[in-house]
Coordinates of N, CA and C in Angstrom, one line a residue:
S25 N 1.1 -1.0 -0.3 CA -0.1 0.2 0.0 C 0.9 1.1 -0.2
D26 N 0.9 2.2 -0.9 CA 1.6 3.1 -1.0 C 0.6 4.3 -0.8
D27 N 1.2 5.2 1.1 CA 0.3 6.5 1.1 C 1.4 7.4 0.6
G28 N 2.1 7.4 -0.6 CA 2.3 8.7 -1.0 C 3.6 9.3 0.1
R29 N 3.9 8.6 0.9 CA 5.4 9.3 1.7 C 6.5 8.7 1.3
T30 N 6.9 8.4 0.0 CA 8.2 7.7 -0.2 C 8.9 8.9 -1.1
V31 N 9.8 9.0 -1.0 CA 10.9 10.3 -1.6 C 12.2 8.9 -2.0
G32 N 12.3 8.9 -3.4 CA 13.5 8.0 -3.7 C 12.8 6.3 -3.4
S33 N 13.1 5.7 -2.7 CA 13.1 4.4 -2.5 C 12.6 4.2 -0.9
K34 N 13.3 5.3 -0.3 CA 13.1 4.7 1.1 C 11.7 5.8 1.6
P35 N 10.9 4.9 2.7 CA 9.8 5.9 3.0 C 10.5 7.2 4.0
L36 N 9.5 8.3 3.8 CA 10.1 8.9 5.1 C 10.1 8.6 6.2
T37 N 11.0 8.8 7.6 CA 10.7 8.5 8.9 C 9.6 9.5 9.8
G38 N 9.1 9.0 10.5 CA 7.9 9.2 11.3 C 8.6 10.4 12.3
L39 N 9.8 10.7 12.3 CA 10.4 11.4 13.2 C 10.4 12.8 12.7
S40 N 9.9 13.0 11.6 CA 10.4 14.7 11.0 C 9.3 15.4 11.7
I41 N 9.9 16.8 11.9 CA 9.6 18.0 12.7 C 8.2 18.2 11.9
L42 N 8.2 18.4 10.8 CA 7.1 19.3 10.0 C 6.2 17.9 9.2
P43 N 5.0 18.1 9.2 CA 4.0 17.3 8.7 C 4.7 16.6 7.6
H44 N 4.4 15.4 7.1 CA 4.8 14.7 6.1 C 4.6 15.2 4.7
D45 N 3.7 16.0 4.5 CA 3.6 16.3 3.0 C 4.8 17.5 3.4
K46 N 4.8 18.4 4.1 CA 5.7 19.6 4.2 C 7.1 19.4 4.2
T47 N 7.7 18.1 4.8 CA 8.7 17.3 4.9 C 9.3 17.1 3.6
K48 N 8.2 16.4 2.7 CA 8.2 16.0 1.2 C 8.8 17.2 0.2
K49 N 7.9 17.9 0.6 CA 7.8 19.5 -0.4 C 9.5 20.3 -0.1
L50 N 9.8 20.2 1.4 CA 11.0 20.6 1.5 C 12.3 19.8 0.9
M51 N 11.9 18.6 1.1 CA 13.2 17.9 0.5 C 13.1 18.2 -1.1
E52 N 12.2 18.2 -1.7 CA 11.8 18.6 -3.3 C 13.0 19.8 -3.6
N53 N 12.5 21.0 -2.7 CA 12.9 22.0 -2.8 C 14.6 22.2 -2.6
I54 N 15.0 21.4 -1.5 CA 16.4 21.0 -1.2 C 16.8 20.4 -2.6
N55 N 16.2 19.5 -3.0 CA 17.4 18.5 -4.0 C 16.8 19.5 -5.3
K56 N 16.1 20.4 -5.8 CA 16.2 21.4 -6.6 C 17.2 22.1 -6.4
L57 N 17.5 22.6 -5.3 CA 18.5 23.8 -5.2 C 19.8 23.2 -5.5
V58 N 20.1 21.8 -4.5 CA 21.2 21.3 -5.1 C 21.6 21.0 -6.7
S59 N 20.5 20.7 -7.3 CA 20.8 20.4 -8.6 C 21.1 21.8 -9.5
M60 N 20.6 22.9 -8.9 CA 20.8 24.2 -9.3 C 22.5 24.3 -9.0
W61 N 23.0 24.0 -8.1 CA 24.3 24.3 -7.6 C 25.1 23.3 -8.5
A62 N 24.7 21.9 -8.8 CA 25.4 21.3 -9.7 C 25.8 21.8 -11.2
E63 N 24.4 22.4 -11.4 CA 24.7 22.8 -13.0 C 25.6 24.1 -12.7
E64 N 25.4 24.8 -12.1 CA 26.0 26.0 -12.0 C 27.5 25.7 -11.8
E65 N 28.2 24.8 -11.1 CA 29.5 24.1 -11.1 C 29.9 23.5 -12.4
Q66 N 29.0 22.7 -13.2 CA 29.2 22.1 -14.3 C 29.2 23.4 -15.5
M67 N 28.9 24.5 -15.7 CA 28.4 25.6 -16.2 C 30.0 26.1 -16.1
N68 N 30.7 26.2 -14.9 CA 32.3 26.5 -14.5 C 33.2 25.7 -14.9
G69 N 32.8 24.2 -15.7 CA 33.8 24.0 -16.0 C 34.1 22.8 -15.2
N70 N 33.3 22.3 -14.0 CA 33.8 21.2 -13.3 C 32.8 20.3 -13.0
K71 N 33.3 18.9 -12.7 CA 32.6 17.8 -12.9 C 32.2 17.8 -11.4
V72 N 31.2 18.4 -11.1 CA 30.1 18.2 -9.6 C 28.8 17.8 -9.9
F73 N 28.6 16.8 -9.5 CA 27.1 16.5 -9.7 C 26.5 16.4 -8.4
T74 N 25.1 16.4 -8.3 CA 24.0 16.6 -7.1 C 24.7 15.5 -5.9
W75 N 24.9 14.2 -6.3 CA 25.4 13.8 -5.3 C 26.8 14.1 -4.3
N76 N 27.6 14.7 -5.1 CA 29.0 15.1 -4.7 C 28.4 15.9 -3.9
I77 N 27.8 17.3 -4.2 CA 27.1 18.0 -3.1 C 26.7 17.9 -1.8
M78 N 25.5 16.7 -2.2 CA 24.6 16.6 -1.1 C 23.9 15.2 -1.5
K79 N 24.2 14.1 -0.5 CA 23.4 12.6 -1.3 C 21.8 12.9 -0.6
I80 N 21.3 11.8 -0.9 CA 19.7 11.8 -0.6 C 19.3 11.7 0.8
E81 N 20.6 10.9 1.4 CA 20.2 10.5 2.9 C 20.2 11.7 3.4
S82 N 21.4 12.7 3.2 CA 21.5 14.0 3.7 C 20.3 15.0 4.0
I83 N 19.5 14.9 2.3 CA 18.7 15.6 2.1 C 17.4 15.2 3.2
R84 N 17.1 14.1 3.2 CA 16.3 13.4 3.9 C 16.4 13.8 5.3
T85 N 17.5 13.9 5.6 CA 17.9 14.1 7.2 C 17.8 16.0 7.4
I86 N 18.3 16.4 6.6 CA 18.0 18.1 6.5 C 16.8 18.3 6.6
A87 N 15.7 18.0 5.8 CA 14.3 18.0 6.0 C 13.4 17.7 6.9
G88 N 13.8 16.6 7.6 CA 13.4 15.9 8.7 C 13.8 16.8 9.9
E89 N 14.9 17.2 10.0 CA 15.2 17.8 11.2 C 15.2 19.3 11.1
V90 N 15.1 19.8 10.0 CA 14.6 21.5 9.8 C 15.8 22.4 10.6
P91 N 16.6 22.3 10.4 CA 18.1 23.0 10.8 C 17.5 24.6 10.2
T92 N 17.8 25.5 11.3 CA 17.8 27.1 10.9 C 18.7 28.0 11.0
T93 N 19.8 27.3 11.8 CA 21.1 27.9 11.9 C 22.2 26.8 11.3
I94 N 23.5 27.3 11.4 CA 24.7 26.8 11.0 C 25.0 25.9 12.0
E95 N 25.0 26.4 13.3 CA 25.0 25.6 14.2 C 24.5 24.2 14.1
E96 N 23.0 24.2 14.1 CA 22.1 23.1 13.6 C 22.3 22.5 12.7
L97 N 22.7 22.7 11.4 CA 22.9 22.3 10.2 C 24.4 21.2 10.8
T98 N 25.3 22.1 11.3 CA 26.7 21.3 11.6 C 26.4 20.3 12.4
S99 N 25.6 20.3 13.3 CA 25.2 19.0 14.4 C 24.3 18.0 13.9
L100 N 24.0 18.3 12.7 CA 23.1 17.2 11.9 C 24.4 16.0 11.8
G101 N 25.5 16.8 11.5 CA 26.7 15.9 10.9 C 26.3 15.1 9.4
V102 N 25.7 15.6 8.7 CA 25.6 14.9 7.6 C 26.3 15.6 6.6
L103 N 26.8 16.8 6.8 CA 27.6 17.4 5.5 C 28.8 18.0 5.9
G104 N 29.9 17.7 4.9 CA 31.1 17.9 5.4 C 31.5 19.9 6.0
Q105 N 32.5 20.2 6.3 CA 32.7 21.5 6.7 C 32.7 22.4 5.3
N106 N 33.2 21.9 4.5 CA 33.6 22.4 3.0 C 32.0 22.4 2.3
I107 N 31.5 21.7 2.3 CA 30.0 21.9 1.8 C 29.2 22.8 2.5
I108 N 29.2 22.9 3.8 CA 28.8 23.9 4.5 C 29.1 25.1 4.1
K109 N 30.3 25.3 4.4 CA 30.8 26.6 3.8 C 30.5 27.4 2.7
E110 N 30.6 26.3 1.5 CA 30.1 26.8 0.3 C 28.6 27.2 0.1
Y111 N 27.9 26.2 0.7 CA 26.2 26.2 0.3 C 25.6 26.5 1.6
G112 N 26.0 26.4 3.0 CA 25.4 26.2 4.3 C 24.4 27.7 4.0
E113 N 24.7 28.9 4.1 CA 23.7 30.1 4.2 C 22.5 29.8 3.0
R114 N 23.0 29.3 1.8 CA 22.2 29.6 0.9 C 20.9 28.5 1.1
L115 N 21.5 27.2 1.8 CA 20.6 26.0 2.5 C 19.5 26.6 3.3
L116 N 20.3 27.4 4.2 CA 19.6 27.8 5.5 C 18.5 28.9 5.1
K117 N 18.7 29.9 4.0 CA 18.0 30.8 3.3 C 16.6 30.2 2.8
Q118 N 16.8 28.9 1.9 CA 15.7 28.3 1.6 C 14.7 27.7 2.8
I119 N 15.5 26.9 3.7 CA 14.7 26.3 4.8 C 13.6 27.6 5.4
N120 N 14.4 28.4 6.1 CA 13.9 29.5 6.7 C 12.6 30.2 5.8
G121 N 13.1 30.6 5.0 CA 12.2 31.0 3.7 C 10.8 30.0 3.5
Y122 N 11.2 28.6 3.2 CA 10.0 27.8 3.4 C 9.2 27.8 4.6
I123 N 9.4 27.7 5.6 CA 9.3 27.8 7.1 C 8.1 29.1 7.0
K124 N 8.7 30.1 6.8 CA 8.1 31.4 7.0 C 6.9 31.5 5.7
K125 N 7.0 31.2 4.5 CA 6.2 31.2 3.5 C 4.9 30.0 3.9
E126 N 4.9 28.9 4.4 CA 4.3 27.8 4.9 C 3.8 28.1 6.4
N127 N 3.9 29.2 7.1 CA 3.5 29.2 8.3 C 3.8 28.1 9.5
L128 N 4.8 27.6 9.4 CA 5.3 26.4 10.1 C 6.0 26.8 11.1
E129 N 6.0 28.1 11.8 CA 7.1 28.3 12.8 C 6.8 27.5 14.3
D130 N 5.5 27.1 14.4 CA 5.3 26.6 15.9 C 5.4 24.9 15.9
Y131 N 6.1 24.5 14.3 CA 6.5 23.0 14.5 C 8.0 22.9 15.0
L132 N 8.9 24.1 14.9 CA 10.1 24.0 15.1 C 10.3 24.2 16.6
Q133 N 9.3 24.8 17.7 CA 9.5 24.5 18.6 C 9.7 22.8 19.6
K134 N 9.0 22.1 18.6 CA 9.0 20.4 18.6 C 10.3 20.2 18.9
K135 N 11.7 20.6 17.8 CA 13.1 20.4 17.8 C 13.6 20.3 18.7
H136 N 13.5 21.1 19.7 CA 14.0 20.9 21.2 C 13.7 19.8 22.1
R137 N 12.9 19.2 21.6 CA 12.3 18.1 22.7 C 13.0 16.4 22.0
F138 N 13.3 16.9 20.8 CA 14.2 15.4 20.2 C 15.6 15.9 20.8
A139 N 16.1 14.7 21.2 CA 17.6 14.8 21.6 C 18.3 14.2 20.5
K140 N 19.4 15.2 20.4 CA 20.2 14.6 18.9 C 21.3 14.0 19.2
K141 N 21.6 12.9 18.8 CA 22.9 12.3 18.4 C 23.8 13.1 17.5
R142 N 25.0 13.4 18.3 CA 26.1 13.9 17.7 C 26.7 13.3 16.6
R143 N 26.6 13.1 15.4 CA 27.5 12.1 14.3 C 28.9 12.7 14.1
V144 N 29.7 11.7 14.0 CA 31.0 12.5 13.4 C 31.3 12.1 12.0
V145 N 31.6 13.4 11.5 CA 31.8 13.1 9.9 C 33.3 12.8 9.9
N146 N 33.7 11.9 9.0 CA 35.3 11.6 8.7 C 35.6 12.8 7.8
D147 N 36.9 13.1 7.9 CA 37.7 13.8 7.2 C 37.5 13.7 5.8
D148 N 36.9 12.7 5.0 CA 36.7 12.8 3.7 C 35.0 13.2 3.4
N149 N 34.6 13.7 4.6 CA 33.3 14.1 4.5 C 32.2 13.1 4.2
T150 N 32.7 11.9 4.9 CA 31.6 10.7 4.8 C 31.0 10.4 6.1
F151 N 30.0 9.9 6.3 CA 29.9 9.3 7.8 C 29.4 7.9 7.5
D152 N 30.1 7.2 8.5 CA 30.1 5.9 8.8 C 29.4 5.5 9.8
E153 N 28.1 4.9 9.8 CA 27.1 4.5 11.0 C 27.8 3.3 11.6
F154 N 28.6 2.6 11.1 CA 29.3 1.3 11.8 C 30.7 1.9 12.4
D155 N 31.3 3.0 12.2 CA 32.6 3.1 12.9 C 32.5 3.5 14.3
S156 N 32.7 2.8 15.2 CA 32.5 2.8 16.7 C 34.0 3.4 17.1
G157 N 34.5 3.5 16.2 CA 36.4 4.1 16.7 C 37.3 2.7 17.1
F158 N 36.4 1.6 17.1 CA 37.4 0.5 17.6 C 38.6 -0.1 16.3
D159 N 39.3 -0.1 16.7 CA 40.7 -0.3 15.9 C 40.6 -2.1 15.8
F160 N 40.1 -2.6 15.0 CA 39.9 -3.9 14.5 C 41.7 -4.4 13.9
S161 N 42.1 -3.6 13.6 CA 43.8 -4.2 13.3 C 44.4 -5.3 14.4
N162 N 44.0 -5.4 15.9 CA 45.1 -5.6 16.4 C 44.1 -7.1 17.2
V163 N 42.9 -7.6 16.3 CA 42.1 -8.4 16.8 C 42.5 -9.8 16.0
H164 N 42.9 -10.6 16.4 CA 43.1 -12.1 16.2 C 42.2 -12.8 15.9
I165 N 42.1 -13.2 14.5 CA 40.8 -14.2 14.5 C 41.7 -15.5 13.6
P166 N 41.2 -16.5 14.6 CA 42.0 -17.8 14.0 C 41.4 -18.3 12.9

């Protein structure tokens, strides 16, 4: 049964701060923005694609968590520092504009009720959910 709440192949989580239709629309807006940025990079002769800027999982997290400041965006741990430096302000302008346009400010008060796990982004701007920091090189497997 398709309830229309899927983006890509994965359903939206039930933990999004905004109503599902608004989260889905915000995801679409962010995706459109990232596509425009990639196109701009390509016009400048750079081989940059949307997934080099922001993966769909990152867009899903951002739309679900609705960061409105650079600090909140950074604390989500889904974007590397270089991406935040290059696109963070423009991304937040889109998010904040959408919240205002759709009168969704009341939903943002819920944000502070969710405890956020701090995710560690590796030096190469990737996040490894299985990286516990344990050094397996010293483990002897018979």
